[in-house]
Short mmCIF file of C-alpha atoms and ligand atoms in Angstrom, two decimals:
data_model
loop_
_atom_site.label_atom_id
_atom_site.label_comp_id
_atom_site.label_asym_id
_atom_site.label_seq_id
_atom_site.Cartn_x
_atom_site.Cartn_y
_atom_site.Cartn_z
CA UNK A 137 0.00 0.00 0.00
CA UNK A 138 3.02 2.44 -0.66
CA UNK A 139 3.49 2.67 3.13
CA UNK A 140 7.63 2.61 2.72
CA UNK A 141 9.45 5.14 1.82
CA UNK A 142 13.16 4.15 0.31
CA UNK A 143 12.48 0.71 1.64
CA UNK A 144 11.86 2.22 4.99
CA UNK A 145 8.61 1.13 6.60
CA UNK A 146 7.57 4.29 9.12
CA UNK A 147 3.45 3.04 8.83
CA UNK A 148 1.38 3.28 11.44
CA UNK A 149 -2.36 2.59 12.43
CA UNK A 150 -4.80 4.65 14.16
CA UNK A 151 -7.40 2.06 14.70
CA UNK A 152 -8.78 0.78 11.84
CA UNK A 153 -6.90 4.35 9.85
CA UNK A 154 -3.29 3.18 8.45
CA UNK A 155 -0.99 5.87 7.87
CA UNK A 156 2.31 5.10 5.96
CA UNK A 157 4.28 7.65 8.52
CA UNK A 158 3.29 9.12 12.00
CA UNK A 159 3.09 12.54 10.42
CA UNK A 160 0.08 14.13 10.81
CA UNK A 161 -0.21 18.10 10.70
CA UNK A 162 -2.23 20.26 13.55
CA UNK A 163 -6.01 21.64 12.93
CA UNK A 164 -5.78 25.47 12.04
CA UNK A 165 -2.00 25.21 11.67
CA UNK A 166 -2.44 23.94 8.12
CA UNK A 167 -5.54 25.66 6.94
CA UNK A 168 -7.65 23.26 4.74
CA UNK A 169 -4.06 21.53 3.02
CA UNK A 170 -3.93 22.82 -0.24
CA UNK A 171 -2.60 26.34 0.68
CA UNK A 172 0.88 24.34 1.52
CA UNK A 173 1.05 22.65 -2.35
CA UNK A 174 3.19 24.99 -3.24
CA UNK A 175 5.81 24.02 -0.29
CA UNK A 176 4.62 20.66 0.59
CA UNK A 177 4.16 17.74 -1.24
CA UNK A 178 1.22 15.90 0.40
CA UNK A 179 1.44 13.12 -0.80
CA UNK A 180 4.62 12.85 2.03
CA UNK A 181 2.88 12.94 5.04
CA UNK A 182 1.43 10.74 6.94
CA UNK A 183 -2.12 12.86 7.21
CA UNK A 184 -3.84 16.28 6.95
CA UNK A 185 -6.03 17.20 9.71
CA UNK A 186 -8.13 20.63 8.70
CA UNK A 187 -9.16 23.62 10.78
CA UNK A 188 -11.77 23.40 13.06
CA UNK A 189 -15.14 23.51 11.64
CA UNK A 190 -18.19 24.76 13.73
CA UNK A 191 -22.20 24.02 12.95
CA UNK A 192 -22.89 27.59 11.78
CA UNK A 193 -19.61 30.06 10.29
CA UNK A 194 -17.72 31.79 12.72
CA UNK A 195 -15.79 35.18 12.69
CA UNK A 196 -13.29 34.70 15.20
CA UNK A 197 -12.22 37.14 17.49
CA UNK A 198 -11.09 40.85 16.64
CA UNK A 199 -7.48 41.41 16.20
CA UNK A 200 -4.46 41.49 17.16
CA UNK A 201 -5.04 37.48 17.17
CA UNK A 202 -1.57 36.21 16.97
CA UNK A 203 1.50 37.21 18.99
CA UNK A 204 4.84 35.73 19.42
CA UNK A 205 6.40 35.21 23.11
CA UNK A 206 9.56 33.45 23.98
CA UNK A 207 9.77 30.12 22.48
CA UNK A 208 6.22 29.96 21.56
CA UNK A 209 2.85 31.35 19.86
CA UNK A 210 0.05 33.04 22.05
CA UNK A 211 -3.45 32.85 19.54
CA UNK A 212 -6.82 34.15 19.94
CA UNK A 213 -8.60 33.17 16.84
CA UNK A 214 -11.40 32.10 18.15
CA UNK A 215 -12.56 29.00 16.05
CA UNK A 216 -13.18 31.05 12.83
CA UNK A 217 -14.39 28.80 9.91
CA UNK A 218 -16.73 28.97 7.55
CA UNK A 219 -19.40 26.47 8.83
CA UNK A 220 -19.96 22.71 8.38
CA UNK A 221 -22.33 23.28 5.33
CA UNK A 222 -19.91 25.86 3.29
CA UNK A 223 -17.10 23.59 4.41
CA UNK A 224 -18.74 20.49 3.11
CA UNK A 225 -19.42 22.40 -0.46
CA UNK A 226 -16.57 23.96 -0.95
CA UNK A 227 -13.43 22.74 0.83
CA UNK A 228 -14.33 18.55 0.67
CA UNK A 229 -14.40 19.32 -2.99
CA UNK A 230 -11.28 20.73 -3.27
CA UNK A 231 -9.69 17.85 -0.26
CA UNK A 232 -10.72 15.30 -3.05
CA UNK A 233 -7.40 15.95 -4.37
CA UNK A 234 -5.32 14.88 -1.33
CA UNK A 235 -3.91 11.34 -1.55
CA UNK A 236 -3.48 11.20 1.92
CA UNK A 237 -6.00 10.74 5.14
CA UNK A 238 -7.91 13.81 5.13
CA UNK A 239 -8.79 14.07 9.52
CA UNK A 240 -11.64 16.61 10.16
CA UNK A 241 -11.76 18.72 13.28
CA UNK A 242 -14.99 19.68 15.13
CA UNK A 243 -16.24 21.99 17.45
CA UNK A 244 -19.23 22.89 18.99
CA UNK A 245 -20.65 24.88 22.05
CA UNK A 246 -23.16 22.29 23.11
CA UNK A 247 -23.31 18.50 22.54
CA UNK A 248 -26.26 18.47 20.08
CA UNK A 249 -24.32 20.72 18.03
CA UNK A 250 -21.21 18.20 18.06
CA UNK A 251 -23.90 15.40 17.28
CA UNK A 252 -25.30 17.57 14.45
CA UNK A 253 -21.51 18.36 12.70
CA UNK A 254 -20.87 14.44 12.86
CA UNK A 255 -24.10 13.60 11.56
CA UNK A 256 -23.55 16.10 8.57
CA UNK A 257 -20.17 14.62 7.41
CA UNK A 258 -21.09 11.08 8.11
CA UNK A 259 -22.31 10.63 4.36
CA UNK A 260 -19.28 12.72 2.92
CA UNK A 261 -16.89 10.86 0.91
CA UNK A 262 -13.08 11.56 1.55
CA UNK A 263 -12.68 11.29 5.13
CA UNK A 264 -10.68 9.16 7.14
CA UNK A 265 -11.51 10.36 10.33
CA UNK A 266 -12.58 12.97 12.61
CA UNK A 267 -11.00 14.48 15.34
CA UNK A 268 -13.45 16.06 17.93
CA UNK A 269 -11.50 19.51 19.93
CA UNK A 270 -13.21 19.09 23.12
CA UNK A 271 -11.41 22.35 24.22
CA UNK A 272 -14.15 24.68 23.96
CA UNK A 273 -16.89 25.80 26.41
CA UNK A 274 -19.97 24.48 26.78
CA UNK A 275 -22.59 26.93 26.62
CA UNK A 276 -25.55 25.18 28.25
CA UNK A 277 -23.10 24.33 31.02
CA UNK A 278 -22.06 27.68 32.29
CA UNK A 279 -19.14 28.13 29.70
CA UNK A 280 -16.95 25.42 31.04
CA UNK A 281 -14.98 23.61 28.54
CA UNK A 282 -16.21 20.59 27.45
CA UNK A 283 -12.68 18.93 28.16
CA UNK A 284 -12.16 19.68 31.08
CA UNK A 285 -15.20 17.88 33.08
CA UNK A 286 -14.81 14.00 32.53
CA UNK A 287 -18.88 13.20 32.30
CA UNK A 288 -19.01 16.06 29.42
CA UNK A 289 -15.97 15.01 27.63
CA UNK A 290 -17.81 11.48 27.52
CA UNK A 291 -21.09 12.91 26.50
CA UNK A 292 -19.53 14.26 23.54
CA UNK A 293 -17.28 11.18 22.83
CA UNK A 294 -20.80 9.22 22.49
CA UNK A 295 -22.42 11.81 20.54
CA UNK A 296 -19.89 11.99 17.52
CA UNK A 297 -19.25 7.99 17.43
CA UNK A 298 -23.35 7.39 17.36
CA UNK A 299 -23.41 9.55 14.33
CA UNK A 300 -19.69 8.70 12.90
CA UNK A 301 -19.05 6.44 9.62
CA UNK A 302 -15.01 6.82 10.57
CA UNK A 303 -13.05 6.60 13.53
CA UNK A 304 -12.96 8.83 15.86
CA UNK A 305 -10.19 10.75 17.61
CA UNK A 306 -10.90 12.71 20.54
CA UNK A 307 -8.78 15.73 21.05
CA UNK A 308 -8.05 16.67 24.90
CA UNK A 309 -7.49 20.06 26.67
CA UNK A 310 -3.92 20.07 28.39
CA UNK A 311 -5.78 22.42 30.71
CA UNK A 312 -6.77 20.27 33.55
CA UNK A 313 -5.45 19.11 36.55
CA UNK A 314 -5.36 14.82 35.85
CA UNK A 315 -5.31 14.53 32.20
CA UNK A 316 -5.61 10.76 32.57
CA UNK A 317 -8.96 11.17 34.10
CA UNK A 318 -10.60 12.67 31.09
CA UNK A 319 -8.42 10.10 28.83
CA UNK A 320 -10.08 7.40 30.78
CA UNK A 321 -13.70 8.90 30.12
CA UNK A 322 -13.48 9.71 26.70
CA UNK A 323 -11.90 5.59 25.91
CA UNK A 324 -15.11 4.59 27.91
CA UNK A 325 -17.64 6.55 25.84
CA UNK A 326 -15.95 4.72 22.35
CA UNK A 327 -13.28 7.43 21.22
CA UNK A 328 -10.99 5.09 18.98
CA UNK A 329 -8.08 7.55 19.55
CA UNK A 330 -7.27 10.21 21.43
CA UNK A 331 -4.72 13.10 20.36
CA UNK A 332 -3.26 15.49 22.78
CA UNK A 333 -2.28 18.52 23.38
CA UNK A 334 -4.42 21.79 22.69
CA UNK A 335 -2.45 25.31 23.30
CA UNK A 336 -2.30 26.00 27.18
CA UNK A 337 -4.28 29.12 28.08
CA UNK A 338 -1.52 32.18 28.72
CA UNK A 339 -1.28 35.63 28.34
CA UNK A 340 1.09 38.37 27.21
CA UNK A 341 0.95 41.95 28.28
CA UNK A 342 3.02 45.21 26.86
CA UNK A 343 4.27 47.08 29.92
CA UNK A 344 4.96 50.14 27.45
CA UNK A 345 0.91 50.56 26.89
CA UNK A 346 -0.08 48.57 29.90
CA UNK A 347 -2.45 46.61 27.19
CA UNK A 348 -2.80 42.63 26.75
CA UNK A 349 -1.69 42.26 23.65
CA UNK A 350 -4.23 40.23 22.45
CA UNK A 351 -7.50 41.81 21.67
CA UNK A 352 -9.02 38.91 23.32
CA UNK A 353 -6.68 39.25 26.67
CA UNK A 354 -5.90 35.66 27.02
CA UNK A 355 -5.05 32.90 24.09
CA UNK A 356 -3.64 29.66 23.54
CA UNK A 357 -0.24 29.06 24.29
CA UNK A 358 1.50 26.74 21.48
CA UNK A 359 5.11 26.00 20.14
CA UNK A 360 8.70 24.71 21.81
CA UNK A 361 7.81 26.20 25.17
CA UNK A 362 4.65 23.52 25.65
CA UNK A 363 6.70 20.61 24.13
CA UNK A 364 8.19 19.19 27.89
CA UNK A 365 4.37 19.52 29.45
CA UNK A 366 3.00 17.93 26.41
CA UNK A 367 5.36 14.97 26.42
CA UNK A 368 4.41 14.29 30.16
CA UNK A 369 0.98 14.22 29.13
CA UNK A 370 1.67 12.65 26.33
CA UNK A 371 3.20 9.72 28.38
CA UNK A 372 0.85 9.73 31.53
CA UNK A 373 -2.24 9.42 29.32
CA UNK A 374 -0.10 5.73 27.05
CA UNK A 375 0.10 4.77 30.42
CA UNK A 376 -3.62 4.54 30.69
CA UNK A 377 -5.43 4.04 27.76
CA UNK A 378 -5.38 1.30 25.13
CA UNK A 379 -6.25 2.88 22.43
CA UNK A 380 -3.57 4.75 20.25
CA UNK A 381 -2.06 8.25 21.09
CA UNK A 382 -1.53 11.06 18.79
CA UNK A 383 1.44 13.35 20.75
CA UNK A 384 1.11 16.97 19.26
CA UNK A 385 3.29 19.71 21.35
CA UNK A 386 6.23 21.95 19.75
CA UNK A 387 7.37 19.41 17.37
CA UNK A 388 9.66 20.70 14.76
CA UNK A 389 11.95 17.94 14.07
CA UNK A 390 12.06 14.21 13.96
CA UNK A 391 14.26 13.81 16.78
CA UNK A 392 10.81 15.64 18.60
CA UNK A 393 8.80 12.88 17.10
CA UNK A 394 11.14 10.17 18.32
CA UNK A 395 10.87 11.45 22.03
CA UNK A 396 6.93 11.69 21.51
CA UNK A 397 6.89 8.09 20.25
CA UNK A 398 9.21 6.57 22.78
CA UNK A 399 6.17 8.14 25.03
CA UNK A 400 3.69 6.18 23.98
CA UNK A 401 2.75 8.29 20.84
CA UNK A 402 1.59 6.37 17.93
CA UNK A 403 1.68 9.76 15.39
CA UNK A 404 2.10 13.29 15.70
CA UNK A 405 0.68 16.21 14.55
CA UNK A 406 3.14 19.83 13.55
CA UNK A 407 1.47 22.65 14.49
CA UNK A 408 3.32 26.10 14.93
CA UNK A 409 5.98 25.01 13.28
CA UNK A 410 4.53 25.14 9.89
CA UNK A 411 4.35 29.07 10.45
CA UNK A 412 7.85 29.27 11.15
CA UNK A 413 8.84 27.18 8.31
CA UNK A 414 5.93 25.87 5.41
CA UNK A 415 7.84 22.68 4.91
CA UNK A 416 8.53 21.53 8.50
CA UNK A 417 6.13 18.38 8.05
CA UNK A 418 7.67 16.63 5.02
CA UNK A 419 11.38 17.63 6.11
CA UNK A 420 10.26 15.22 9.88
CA UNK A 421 9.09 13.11 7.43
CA UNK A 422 12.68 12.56 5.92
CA UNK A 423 14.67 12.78 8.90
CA UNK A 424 12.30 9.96 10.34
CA UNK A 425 13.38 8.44 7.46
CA UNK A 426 17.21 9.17 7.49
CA UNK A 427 16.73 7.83 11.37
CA UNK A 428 14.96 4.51 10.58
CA UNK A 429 17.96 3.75 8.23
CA UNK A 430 20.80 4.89 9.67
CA UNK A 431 19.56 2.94 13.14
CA UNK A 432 18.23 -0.48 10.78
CA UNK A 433 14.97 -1.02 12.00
CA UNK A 434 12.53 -2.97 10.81
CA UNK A 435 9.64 -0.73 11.53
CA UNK A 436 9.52 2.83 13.26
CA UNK A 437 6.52 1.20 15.30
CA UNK A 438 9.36 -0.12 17.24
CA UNK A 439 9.98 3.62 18.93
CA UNK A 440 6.46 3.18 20.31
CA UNK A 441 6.35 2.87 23.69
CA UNK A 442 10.11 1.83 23.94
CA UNK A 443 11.13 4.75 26.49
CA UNK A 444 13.72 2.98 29.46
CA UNK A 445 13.11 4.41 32.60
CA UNK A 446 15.57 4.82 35.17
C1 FMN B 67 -3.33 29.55 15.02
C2 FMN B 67 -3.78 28.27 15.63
C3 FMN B 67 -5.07 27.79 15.38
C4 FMN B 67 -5.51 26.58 15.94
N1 FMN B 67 -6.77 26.11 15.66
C5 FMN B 67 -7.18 24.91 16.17
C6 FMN B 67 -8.47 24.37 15.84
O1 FMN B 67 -9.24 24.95 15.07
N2 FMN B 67 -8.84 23.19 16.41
C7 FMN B 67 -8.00 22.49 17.26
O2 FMN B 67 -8.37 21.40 17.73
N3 FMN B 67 -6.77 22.97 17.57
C8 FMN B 67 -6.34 24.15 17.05
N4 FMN B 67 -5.09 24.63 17.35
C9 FMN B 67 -4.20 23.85 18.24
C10 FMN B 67 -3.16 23.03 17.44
O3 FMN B 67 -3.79 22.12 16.55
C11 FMN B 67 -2.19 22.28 18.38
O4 FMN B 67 -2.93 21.39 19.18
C12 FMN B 67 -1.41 23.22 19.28
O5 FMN B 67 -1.02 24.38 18.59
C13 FMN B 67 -0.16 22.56 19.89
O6 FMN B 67 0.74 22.11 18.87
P1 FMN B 67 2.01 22.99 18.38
O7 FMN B 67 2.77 23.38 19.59
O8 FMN B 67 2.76 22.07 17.46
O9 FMN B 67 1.45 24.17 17.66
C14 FMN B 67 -4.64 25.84 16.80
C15 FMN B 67 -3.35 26.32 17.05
C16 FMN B 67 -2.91 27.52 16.49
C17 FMN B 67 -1.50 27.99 16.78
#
């Protein structure tokens, strides 16, 4: 199934979802793929997973949105997309030219909504899977984000795999206390994967003006300076869970993906990286490769997991 590259066997499975390298890129780091052709080749990598898409299009939040703080990326873009409908018109069309897994990302503000977006792209053709961001507040529920309460994280879990053709990866909030209690829900309630992190909340402020300098005060927190945190949870949550792990977290190299695998991770997903450099994704892709070889394994499956403690 062209999973090797050079002879070099770096597949993977996400459930019943084979891969033929760990490679995945982060939602709303990647827009909807095709904006990278002229960088990337996409054919590369192991899978495209596209920017969040709502039940009904969404603005975002005023500007300044984006700003840059040691190390990492603080964003406040508030979930803008164009809505499930528009998105299933338009951008599937154009995602029918992508030879690779094409994940979706979902997001909604109460659980019906979740159940509705899953229910709407269960009869698309072209997806592989989808990947439900349980990172954003629950309006019925007093605003509190669906990821962070274990029984709501579930609720949703159950929603989108009633309604889903594909499997389904469930995307958790670093922003908790236990992570490994809402890992533990959301394998209960069906999730066939679960992918972690989302951006930490943070803040910057500019003592000059005395202003936050995002518009929307605090953002998301993403880049090199979450990559240690996200490998812890990244490992506590393969401790718990049998299903397979997707470590995303500051990765920028393959030598990042190696430490994420070792983990526990089965894939990855580049996020902020792919600002800083357009072709990050398929140049992991060939050092994974250039790794594999130089190191003669069989399979990179064998990094899974493999981490010797102390
Ligand atoms: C500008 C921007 C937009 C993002 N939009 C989404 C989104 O729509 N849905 C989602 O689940 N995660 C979203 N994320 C989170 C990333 O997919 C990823 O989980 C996070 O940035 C950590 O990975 P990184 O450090 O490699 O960027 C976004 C991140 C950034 C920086």
């Amino acid at each position: 199934m062209g999973s090797e590259i050079n002879g070099v066997d770096l597949s993977v499975s996400i459930g019943t979802l084979r891969l033929k390298n760990p490679v995945m890129t982060a939602s709303g780091t990647f827009g909807y793929a095709r904006e990278f052709e002229p960088y990337v080749n996409l054919h590369r990598l192991g899978a495209v997973v596209v920017k969040g898409i709502s039940l009904e299009p969404r603005e975002g939040n005023p500007p300044p949105r984006i700003v840059e703080t040691s190390c990492g990326m603080l964003n406040a873009i508030g979930l803008e997309n164009v809505g499930v409908d528009r998105f299933i018109l338009e951008k599937m069309e154009s995602l029918k030219a992508v030879t690779v897994p094409v994940v979706v990302n979902i997001l909604g503000d109460t659980v019906e909504e979740y159940r509705e977006i899953a229910e709407r792209l269960s009869d698309v053709q072209g997806i592989a899977a989808i990947e439900v961001n349980i990172s954003c507040p629950n309006v019925k529920k007093g605003g509190v984000a669906f990821g962070t309460v274990p029984e709501m994280a579930a609720a949703v879990t159950l929603a989108v795999k009633e309604q889903s053709t594909v499997p389904v990866i469930v995307k958790l909030s670093p922003n908790v206390t236990d992570i490994t209690i809402i890992a533990r829900a959301v394998e209960e309630a069906g999730a066939d994967s679960i992918s972690l992190v989302n951006t930490l909340i943070g803040m910057a402020i500019d003592h000059r003006s005395r202003k936050p300098k995002l518009a929307n005060v605090i953002g998301g927190l993403s880049g090199p300076a979450i990559k240690p945190v996200a490998l812890r949870m990244v490992y506590q949550v393969a401790q718990t869970v049998s299903i397979p792990v997707i470590g995303i977290g500051g990765i920028e190299t393959a030598e990042d993906v190696l430490e994420f695998m070792l983990a526990g991770a089965t894939a990855v997903q580049i996020g902020t990286a792919n600002f800083i450099n357009p072709r990050a994704s398929e140049e992991v892709v060939e050092g994974l490769v250039r790794f594999v070889t130089k190191e003669k394994l069989v399979s990179i499956r064998e990094m899974i997991g493999a981490l010797i403690l102390p």
